[in-house]
GROMACS .gro file of C-alpha atoms in nm:
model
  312
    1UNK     CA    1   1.360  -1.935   3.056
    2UNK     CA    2   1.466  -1.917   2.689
    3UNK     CA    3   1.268  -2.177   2.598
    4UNK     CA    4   0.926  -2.074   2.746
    5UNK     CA    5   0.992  -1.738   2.584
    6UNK     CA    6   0.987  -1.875   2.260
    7UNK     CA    7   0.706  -2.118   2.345
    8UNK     CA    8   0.465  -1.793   2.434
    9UNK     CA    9   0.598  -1.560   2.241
   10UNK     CA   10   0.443  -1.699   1.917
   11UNK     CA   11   0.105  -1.774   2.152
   12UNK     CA   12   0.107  -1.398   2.261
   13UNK     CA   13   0.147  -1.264   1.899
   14UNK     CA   14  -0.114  -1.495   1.773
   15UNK     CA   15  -0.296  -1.372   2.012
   16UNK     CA   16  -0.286  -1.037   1.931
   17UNK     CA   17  -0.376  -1.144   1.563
   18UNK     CA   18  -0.690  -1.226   1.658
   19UNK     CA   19  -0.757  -0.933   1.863
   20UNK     CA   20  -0.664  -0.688   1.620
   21UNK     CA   21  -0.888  -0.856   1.357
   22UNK     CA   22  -1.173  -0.875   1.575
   23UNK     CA   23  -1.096  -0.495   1.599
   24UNK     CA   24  -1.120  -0.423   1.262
   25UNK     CA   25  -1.419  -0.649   1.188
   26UNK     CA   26  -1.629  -0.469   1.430
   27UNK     CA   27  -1.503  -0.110   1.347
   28UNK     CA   28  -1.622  -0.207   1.013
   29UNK     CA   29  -1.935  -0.305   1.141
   30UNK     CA   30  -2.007   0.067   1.214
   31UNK     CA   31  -2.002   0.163   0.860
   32UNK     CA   32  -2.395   0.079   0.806
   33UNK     CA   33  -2.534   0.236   1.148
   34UNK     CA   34  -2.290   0.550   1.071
   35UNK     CA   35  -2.412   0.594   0.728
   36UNK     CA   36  -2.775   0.499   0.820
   37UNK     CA   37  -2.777   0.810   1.078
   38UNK     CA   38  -2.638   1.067   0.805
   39UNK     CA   39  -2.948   0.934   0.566
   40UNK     CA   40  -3.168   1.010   0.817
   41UNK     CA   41  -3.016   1.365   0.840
   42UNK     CA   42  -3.105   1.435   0.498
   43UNK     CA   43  -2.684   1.426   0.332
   44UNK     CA   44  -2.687   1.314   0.011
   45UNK     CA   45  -2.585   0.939  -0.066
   46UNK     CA   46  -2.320   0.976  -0.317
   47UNK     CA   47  -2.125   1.222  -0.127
   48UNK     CA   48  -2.068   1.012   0.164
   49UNK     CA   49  -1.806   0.788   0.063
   50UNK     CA   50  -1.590   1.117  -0.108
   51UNK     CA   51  -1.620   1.289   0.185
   52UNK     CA   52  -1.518   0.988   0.417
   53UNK     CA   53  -1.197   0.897   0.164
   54UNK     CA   54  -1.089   1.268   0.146
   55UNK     CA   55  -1.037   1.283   0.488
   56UNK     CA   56  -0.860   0.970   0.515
   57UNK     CA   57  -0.630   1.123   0.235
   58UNK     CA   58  -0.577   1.378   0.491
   59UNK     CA   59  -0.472   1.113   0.754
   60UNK     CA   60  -0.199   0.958   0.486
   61UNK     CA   61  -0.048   1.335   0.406
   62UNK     CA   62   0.051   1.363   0.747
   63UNK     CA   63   0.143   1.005   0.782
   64UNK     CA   64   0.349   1.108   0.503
   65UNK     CA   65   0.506   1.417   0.675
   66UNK     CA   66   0.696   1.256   0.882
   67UNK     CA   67   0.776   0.964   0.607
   68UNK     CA   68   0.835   1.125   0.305
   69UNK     CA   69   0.968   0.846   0.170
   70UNK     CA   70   0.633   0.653   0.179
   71UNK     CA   71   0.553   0.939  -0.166
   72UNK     CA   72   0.847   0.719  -0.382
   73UNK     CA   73   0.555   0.499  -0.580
   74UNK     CA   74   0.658   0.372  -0.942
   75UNK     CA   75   0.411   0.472  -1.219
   76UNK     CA   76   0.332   0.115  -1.256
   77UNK     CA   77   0.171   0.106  -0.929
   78UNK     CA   78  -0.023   0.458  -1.028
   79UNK     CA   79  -0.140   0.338  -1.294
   80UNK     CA   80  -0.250  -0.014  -1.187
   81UNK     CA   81  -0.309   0.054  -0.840
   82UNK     CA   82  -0.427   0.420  -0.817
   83UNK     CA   83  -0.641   0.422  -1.162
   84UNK     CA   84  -0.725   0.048  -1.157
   85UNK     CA   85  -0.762  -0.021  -0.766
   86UNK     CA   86  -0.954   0.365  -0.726
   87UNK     CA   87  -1.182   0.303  -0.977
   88UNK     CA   88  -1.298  -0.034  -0.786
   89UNK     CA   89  -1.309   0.168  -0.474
   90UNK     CA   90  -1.515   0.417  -0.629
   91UNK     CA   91  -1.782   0.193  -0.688
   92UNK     CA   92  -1.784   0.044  -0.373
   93UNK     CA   93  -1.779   0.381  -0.205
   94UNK     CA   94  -2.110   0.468  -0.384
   95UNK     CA   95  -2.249   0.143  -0.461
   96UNK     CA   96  -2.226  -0.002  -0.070
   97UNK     CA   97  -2.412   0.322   0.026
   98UNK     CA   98  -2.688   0.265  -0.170
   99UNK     CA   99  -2.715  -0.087  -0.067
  100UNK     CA  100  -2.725  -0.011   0.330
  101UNK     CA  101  -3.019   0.292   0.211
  102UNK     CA  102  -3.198   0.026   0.012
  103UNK     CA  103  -3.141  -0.333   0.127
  104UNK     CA  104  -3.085  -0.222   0.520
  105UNK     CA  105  -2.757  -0.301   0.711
  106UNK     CA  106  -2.769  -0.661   0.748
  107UNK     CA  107  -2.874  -0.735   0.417
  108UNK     CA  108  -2.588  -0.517   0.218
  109UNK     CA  109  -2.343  -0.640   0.460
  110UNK     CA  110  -2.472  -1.006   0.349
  111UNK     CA  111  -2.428  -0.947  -0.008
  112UNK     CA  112  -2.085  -0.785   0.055
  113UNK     CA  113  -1.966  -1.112   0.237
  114UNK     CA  114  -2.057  -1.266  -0.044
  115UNK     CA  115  -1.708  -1.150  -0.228
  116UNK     CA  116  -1.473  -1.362  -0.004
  117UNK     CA  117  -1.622  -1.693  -0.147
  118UNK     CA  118  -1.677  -1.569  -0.481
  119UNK     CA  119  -1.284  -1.502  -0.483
  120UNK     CA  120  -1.184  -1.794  -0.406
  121UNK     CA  121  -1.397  -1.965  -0.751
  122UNK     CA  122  -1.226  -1.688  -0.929
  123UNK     CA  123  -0.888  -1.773  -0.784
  124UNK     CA  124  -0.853  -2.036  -1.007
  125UNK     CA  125  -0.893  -1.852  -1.375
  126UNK     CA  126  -0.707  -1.575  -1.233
  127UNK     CA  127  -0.459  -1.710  -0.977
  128UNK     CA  128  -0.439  -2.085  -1.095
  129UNK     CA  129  -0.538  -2.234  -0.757
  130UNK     CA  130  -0.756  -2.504  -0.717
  131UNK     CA  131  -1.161  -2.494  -0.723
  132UNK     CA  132  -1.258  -2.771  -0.460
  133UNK     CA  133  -1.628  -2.954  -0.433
  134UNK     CA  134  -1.648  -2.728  -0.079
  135UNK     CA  135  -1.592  -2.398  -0.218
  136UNK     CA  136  -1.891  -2.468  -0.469
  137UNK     CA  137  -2.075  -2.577  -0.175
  138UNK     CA  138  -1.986  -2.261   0.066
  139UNK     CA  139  -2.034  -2.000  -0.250
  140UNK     CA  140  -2.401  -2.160  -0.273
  141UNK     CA  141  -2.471  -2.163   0.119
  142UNK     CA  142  -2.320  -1.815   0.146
  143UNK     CA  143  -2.549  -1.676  -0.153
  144UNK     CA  144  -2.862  -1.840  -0.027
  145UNK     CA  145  -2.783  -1.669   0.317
  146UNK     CA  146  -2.763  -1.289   0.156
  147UNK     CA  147  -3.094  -1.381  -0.033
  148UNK     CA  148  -3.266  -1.445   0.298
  149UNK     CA  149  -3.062  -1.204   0.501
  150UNK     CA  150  -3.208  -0.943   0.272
  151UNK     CA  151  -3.578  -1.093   0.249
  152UNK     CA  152  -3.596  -1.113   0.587
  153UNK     CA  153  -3.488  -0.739   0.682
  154UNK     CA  154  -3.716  -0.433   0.764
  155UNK     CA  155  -3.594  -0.070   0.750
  156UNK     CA  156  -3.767   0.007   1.128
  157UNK     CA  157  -4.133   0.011   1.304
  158UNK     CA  158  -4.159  -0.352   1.350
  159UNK     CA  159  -4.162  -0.617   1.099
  160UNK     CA  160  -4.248  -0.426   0.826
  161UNK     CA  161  -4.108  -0.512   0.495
  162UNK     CA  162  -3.881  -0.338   0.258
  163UNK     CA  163  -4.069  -0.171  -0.011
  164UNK     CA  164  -3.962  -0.329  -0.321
  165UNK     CA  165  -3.853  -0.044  -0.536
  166UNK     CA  166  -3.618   0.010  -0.251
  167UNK     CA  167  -3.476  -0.356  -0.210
  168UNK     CA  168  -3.419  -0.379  -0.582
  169UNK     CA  169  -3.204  -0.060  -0.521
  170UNK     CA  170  -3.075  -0.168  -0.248
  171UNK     CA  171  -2.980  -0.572  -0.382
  172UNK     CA  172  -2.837  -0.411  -0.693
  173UNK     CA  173  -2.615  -0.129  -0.485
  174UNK     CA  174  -2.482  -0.432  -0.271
  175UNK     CA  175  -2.433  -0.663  -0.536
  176UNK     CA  176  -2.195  -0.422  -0.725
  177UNK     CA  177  -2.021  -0.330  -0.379
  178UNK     CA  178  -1.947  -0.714  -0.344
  179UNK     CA  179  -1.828  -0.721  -0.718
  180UNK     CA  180  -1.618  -0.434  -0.632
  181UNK     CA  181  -1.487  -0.560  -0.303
  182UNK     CA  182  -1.383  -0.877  -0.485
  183UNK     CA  183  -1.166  -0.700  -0.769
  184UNK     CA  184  -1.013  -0.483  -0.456
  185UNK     CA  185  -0.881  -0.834  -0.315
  186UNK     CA  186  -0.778  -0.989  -0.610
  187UNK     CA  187  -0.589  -0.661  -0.671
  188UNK     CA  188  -0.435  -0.676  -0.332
  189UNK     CA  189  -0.289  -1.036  -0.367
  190UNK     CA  190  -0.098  -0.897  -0.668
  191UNK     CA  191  -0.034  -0.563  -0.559
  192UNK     CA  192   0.074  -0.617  -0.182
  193UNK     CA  193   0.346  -0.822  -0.145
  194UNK     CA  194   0.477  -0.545  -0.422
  195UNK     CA  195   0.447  -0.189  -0.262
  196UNK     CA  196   0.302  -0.256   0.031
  197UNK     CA  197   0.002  -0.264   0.231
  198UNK     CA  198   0.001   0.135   0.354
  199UNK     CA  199   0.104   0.257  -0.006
  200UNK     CA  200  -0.175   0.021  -0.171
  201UNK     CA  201  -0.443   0.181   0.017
  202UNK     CA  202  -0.268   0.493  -0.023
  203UNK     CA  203  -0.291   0.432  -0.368
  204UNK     CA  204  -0.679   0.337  -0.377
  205UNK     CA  205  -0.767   0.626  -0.196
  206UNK     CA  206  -0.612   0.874  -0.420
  207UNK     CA  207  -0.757   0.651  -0.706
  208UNK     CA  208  -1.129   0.697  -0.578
  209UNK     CA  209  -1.131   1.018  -0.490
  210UNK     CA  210  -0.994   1.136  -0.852
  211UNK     CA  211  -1.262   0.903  -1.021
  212UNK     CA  212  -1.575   1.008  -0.807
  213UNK     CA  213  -1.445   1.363  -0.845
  214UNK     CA  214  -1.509   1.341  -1.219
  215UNK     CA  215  -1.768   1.079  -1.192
  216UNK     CA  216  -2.041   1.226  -0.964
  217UNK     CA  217  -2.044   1.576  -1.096
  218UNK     CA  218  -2.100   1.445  -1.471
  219UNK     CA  219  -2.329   1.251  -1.370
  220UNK     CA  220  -2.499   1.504  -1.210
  221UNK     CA  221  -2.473   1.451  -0.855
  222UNK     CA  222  -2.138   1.630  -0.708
  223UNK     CA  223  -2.003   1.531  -0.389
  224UNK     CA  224  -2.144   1.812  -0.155
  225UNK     CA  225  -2.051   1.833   0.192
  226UNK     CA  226  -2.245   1.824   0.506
  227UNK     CA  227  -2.468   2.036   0.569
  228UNK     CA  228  -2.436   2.052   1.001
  229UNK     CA  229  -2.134   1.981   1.207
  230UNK     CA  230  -2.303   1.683   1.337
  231UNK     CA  231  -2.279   1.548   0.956
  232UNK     CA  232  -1.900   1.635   0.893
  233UNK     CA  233  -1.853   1.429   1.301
  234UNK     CA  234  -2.052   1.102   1.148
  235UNK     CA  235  -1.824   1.112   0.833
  236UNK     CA  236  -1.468   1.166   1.051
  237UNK     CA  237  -1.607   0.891   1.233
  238UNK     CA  238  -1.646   0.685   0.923
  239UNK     CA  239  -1.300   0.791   0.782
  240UNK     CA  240  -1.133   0.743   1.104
  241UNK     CA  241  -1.276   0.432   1.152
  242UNK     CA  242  -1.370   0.237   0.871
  243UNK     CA  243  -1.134   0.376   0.630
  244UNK     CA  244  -0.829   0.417   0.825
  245UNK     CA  245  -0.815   0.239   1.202
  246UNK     CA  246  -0.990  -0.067   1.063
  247UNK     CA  247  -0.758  -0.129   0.755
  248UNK     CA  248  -0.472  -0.090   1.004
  249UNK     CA  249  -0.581  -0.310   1.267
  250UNK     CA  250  -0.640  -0.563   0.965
  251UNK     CA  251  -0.266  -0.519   0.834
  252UNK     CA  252  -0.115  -0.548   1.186
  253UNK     CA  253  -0.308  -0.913   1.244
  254UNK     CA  254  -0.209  -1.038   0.896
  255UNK     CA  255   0.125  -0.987   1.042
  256UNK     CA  256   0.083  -1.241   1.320
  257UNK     CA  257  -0.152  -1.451   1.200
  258UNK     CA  258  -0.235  -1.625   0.819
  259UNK     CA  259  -0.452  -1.363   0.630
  260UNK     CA  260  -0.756  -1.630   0.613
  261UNK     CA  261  -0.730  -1.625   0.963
  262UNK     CA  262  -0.755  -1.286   0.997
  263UNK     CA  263  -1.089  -1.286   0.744
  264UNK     CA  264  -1.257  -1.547   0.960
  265UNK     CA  265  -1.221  -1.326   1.299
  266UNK     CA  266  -1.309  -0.968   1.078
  267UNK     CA  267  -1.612  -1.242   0.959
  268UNK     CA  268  -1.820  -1.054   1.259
  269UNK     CA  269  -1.854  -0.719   1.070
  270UNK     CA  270  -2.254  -0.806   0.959
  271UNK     CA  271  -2.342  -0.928   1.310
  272UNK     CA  272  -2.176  -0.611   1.456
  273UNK     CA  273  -2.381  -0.411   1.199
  274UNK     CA  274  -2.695  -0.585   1.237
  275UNK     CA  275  -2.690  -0.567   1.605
  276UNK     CA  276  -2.626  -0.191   1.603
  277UNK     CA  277  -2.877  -0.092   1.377
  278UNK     CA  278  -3.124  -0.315   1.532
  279UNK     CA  279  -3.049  -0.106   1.881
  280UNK     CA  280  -3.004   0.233   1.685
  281UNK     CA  281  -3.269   0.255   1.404
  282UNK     CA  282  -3.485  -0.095   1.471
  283UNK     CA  283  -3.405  -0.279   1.145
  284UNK     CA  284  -3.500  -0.576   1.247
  285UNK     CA  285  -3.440  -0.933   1.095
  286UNK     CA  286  -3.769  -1.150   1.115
  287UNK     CA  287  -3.594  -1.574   1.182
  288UNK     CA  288  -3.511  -1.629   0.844
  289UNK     CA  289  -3.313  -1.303   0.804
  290UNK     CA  290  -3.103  -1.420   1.086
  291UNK     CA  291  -3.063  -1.759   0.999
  292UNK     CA  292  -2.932  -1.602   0.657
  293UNK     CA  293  -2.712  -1.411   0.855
  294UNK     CA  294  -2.555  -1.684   1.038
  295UNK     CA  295  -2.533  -1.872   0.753
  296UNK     CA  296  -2.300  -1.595   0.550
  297UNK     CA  297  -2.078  -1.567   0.874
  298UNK     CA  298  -2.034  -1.938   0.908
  299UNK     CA  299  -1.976  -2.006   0.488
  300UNK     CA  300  -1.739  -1.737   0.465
  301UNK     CA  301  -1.584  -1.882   0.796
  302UNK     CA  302  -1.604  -2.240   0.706
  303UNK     CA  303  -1.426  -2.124   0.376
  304UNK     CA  304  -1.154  -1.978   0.488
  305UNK     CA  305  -1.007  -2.222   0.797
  306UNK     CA  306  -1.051  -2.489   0.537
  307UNK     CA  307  -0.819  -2.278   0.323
  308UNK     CA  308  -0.598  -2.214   0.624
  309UNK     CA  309  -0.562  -2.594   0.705
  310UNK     CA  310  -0.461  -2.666   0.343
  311UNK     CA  311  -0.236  -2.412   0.365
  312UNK     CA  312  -0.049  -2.563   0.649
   0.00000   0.00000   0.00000
C-alpha cells in the first residue's frame, strides 16, 4: 500500500501541475476578448490596466487582513521590486492594451510570446547560462510566427485587413509589452526564490499602480473609470482573472511541476484568445495568420521542454 502511494502520489500532483497551468494559460487568454469588449464600449485605453491592478490591490489588502505578516517587505525589495518590477508592469499594463486595440488579439498575444524565447538569449549576459544553436533557431521561428500572426489578422467583417496606421500602433504597443514581460521574468528569477511569489506580485502591483498614477495624468491621459456598470464588471473580470486567479493557478503548478513545464501548458493563452475573439468580435486569421500562430505556440513550446530535459 505504501509503496503505490508514493508511486501515484507524485503522478497525481504532477497532474495537477498541468491542470492548474492549463488554468492559468486560458484565464489569460481572456485578457484580449475582455479588453476588446470595453474598447468597443467607448473606456479609454490607458485606464484599463489601472483600473484592473487597483482592484487586484484590493484583493491582496484583504489577503493581507488575515496575514498581516505578508506587509513585513525589506526596502530592498521596495525599491527593486516595487519601483523596478512596477515600472515594467506599467508598461505592459498600457502598452499590451494598445497592442490588442491595434494589432488584434492574436497578433499582440504573438508578439507577447515572443518574450519567453527572447529570455532565454538574454539568460546568458544576464544569468550566465548557456546560448545553444536551438534557442537561436526557436527565437527566429517564434519571431517569424508573430510577423505573420499579425499580417494575417483582421479586426472583424471578414477578411478585411488591419489598417496600417493601426497595426503600426498596434506592433509597436505589443512589442514593448513583450519587452516588458521579459524584464518582469528576468526580475522574477532573481526576486522569487527571495520574498516570494505572493509578495513579488504584491510588490509589482503596488509598483504599477504608483507609476501609472503619476505617469498617465502628466502625460495627459488620467486613468478615468468606467463609465457604466457593465464597464467596472469587464474590468473585475479582468482583475479577478487575469491579474489575480491566473497568477495563482501559475504559482500553485510551479509547485508540482518544473516552471518550464508549467510555461509550455500556459503556452495555450494566444489560441484561447484567438479562438474567443474569433467567436466574440470575428477577428479572424486568414492561413498564414494561423500558421504563425501555431508556429509561436510550438517555438515557445519546443523551447522550453528542451530546457526541461537539460534540466533533468
Amino acid at each position: 500500500m505504501t509503496a503505490t502511494t508514493r508511486q501515484t502520489t507524485p503522478r497525481a500532483s504532477r497532474l495537477a501541475g498541468y491542470l492548474f497551468a492549463l488554468a492559468a494559460g486560458a484565464i489569460w487568454g481572456t485578457t484580449g476578448p475582455l479588453s476588446t469588449a470595453l474598447y468597443r464600449a467607448g473606456e479609454a485605453i490607458t485606464g484599463i490596466g489601472f483600473w484592473r491592478l487597483v482592484i487586484g490591490l484590493l484583493g491582496f489588502l484583504v489577503y493581507g487582513v488575515f496575514r498581516p505578516q505578508f506587509f513585513r517587505i525589506d526596502r530592498k525589495a521596495w525599491l527593486l521590486v516595487g519601483l523596478g518590477g512596477g515600472a515594467l508592469v506599467a508598461l505592459f499594463e498600457v502598452a499590451y492594451q494598445f497592442g490588442i486595440a491595434g494589432a488584434g488579439v492574436a497578433g499582440a498575444a504573438a508578439l507577447l510570446y515572443v518574450a519567453p524565447v527572447l529570455v532565454a538569449i538574454l539568460a546568458k549576459p544576464l544569468l550566465g547560462e548557456t546560448l545553444t544553436v536551438l534557442r537561436i533557431v526557436l527565437a527566429l521561428v517564434v519571431m517569424a510566427g508573430a510577423a505573420l500572426t499579425v499580417q494575417g489578422g483582421s479586426h472583424g467583417g471578414g477578411a478585411a485587413a488591419i489598417p496600417l496606421p493601426s497595426l503600426i500602433q498596434g506592433v509597436a504597443g505589443g512589442l514593448l509589452a513583450m519587452l516588458s514581460f521579459a524584464g518582469t521574468t528576468l526580475l522574477a528569477r532573481y526576486a522569487v526564490p527571495r520574498y516570494g511569489a505572493t509578495q513579488v506580485l504584491f510588490l509589482e502591483i503596488v509598483g504599477g499602480i504608483v507609476v501609472l498614477g503619476v505617469v498617465l495624468p502628466l502625460a495627459g491621459h488620467a486613468p478615468l473609470p468606467p463609465h457604466t456598470v457593465g464597464a467596472w464588471m469587464y474590468v473585475l473580470l479582468l482583475s479577478l482573472g487575469s491579474v489575480l486567479a491566473a497568477n495563482f493557478l501559475f504559482f500553485a503548478a510551479v509547485k508540482r511541476i518544473d516552471a518550464a513545464l508549467t510555461s509550455v501548458a500556459a503556452t495555450i493563452e494566444p489560441v484561447v484568445g484567438a479562438l474567443l475573439a474569433l467567436l466574440l468580435f470575428q477577428q479572424e486569421l486568414s492561413l498564414l495568420g494561423w500558421l504563425g500562430l501555431t508556429m509561436v505556440v510550438g517555438g515557445v513550446a519546443t523551447s522550453y521542454l528542451s530546457e526541461a530535459k537539460t534540466g533533468e
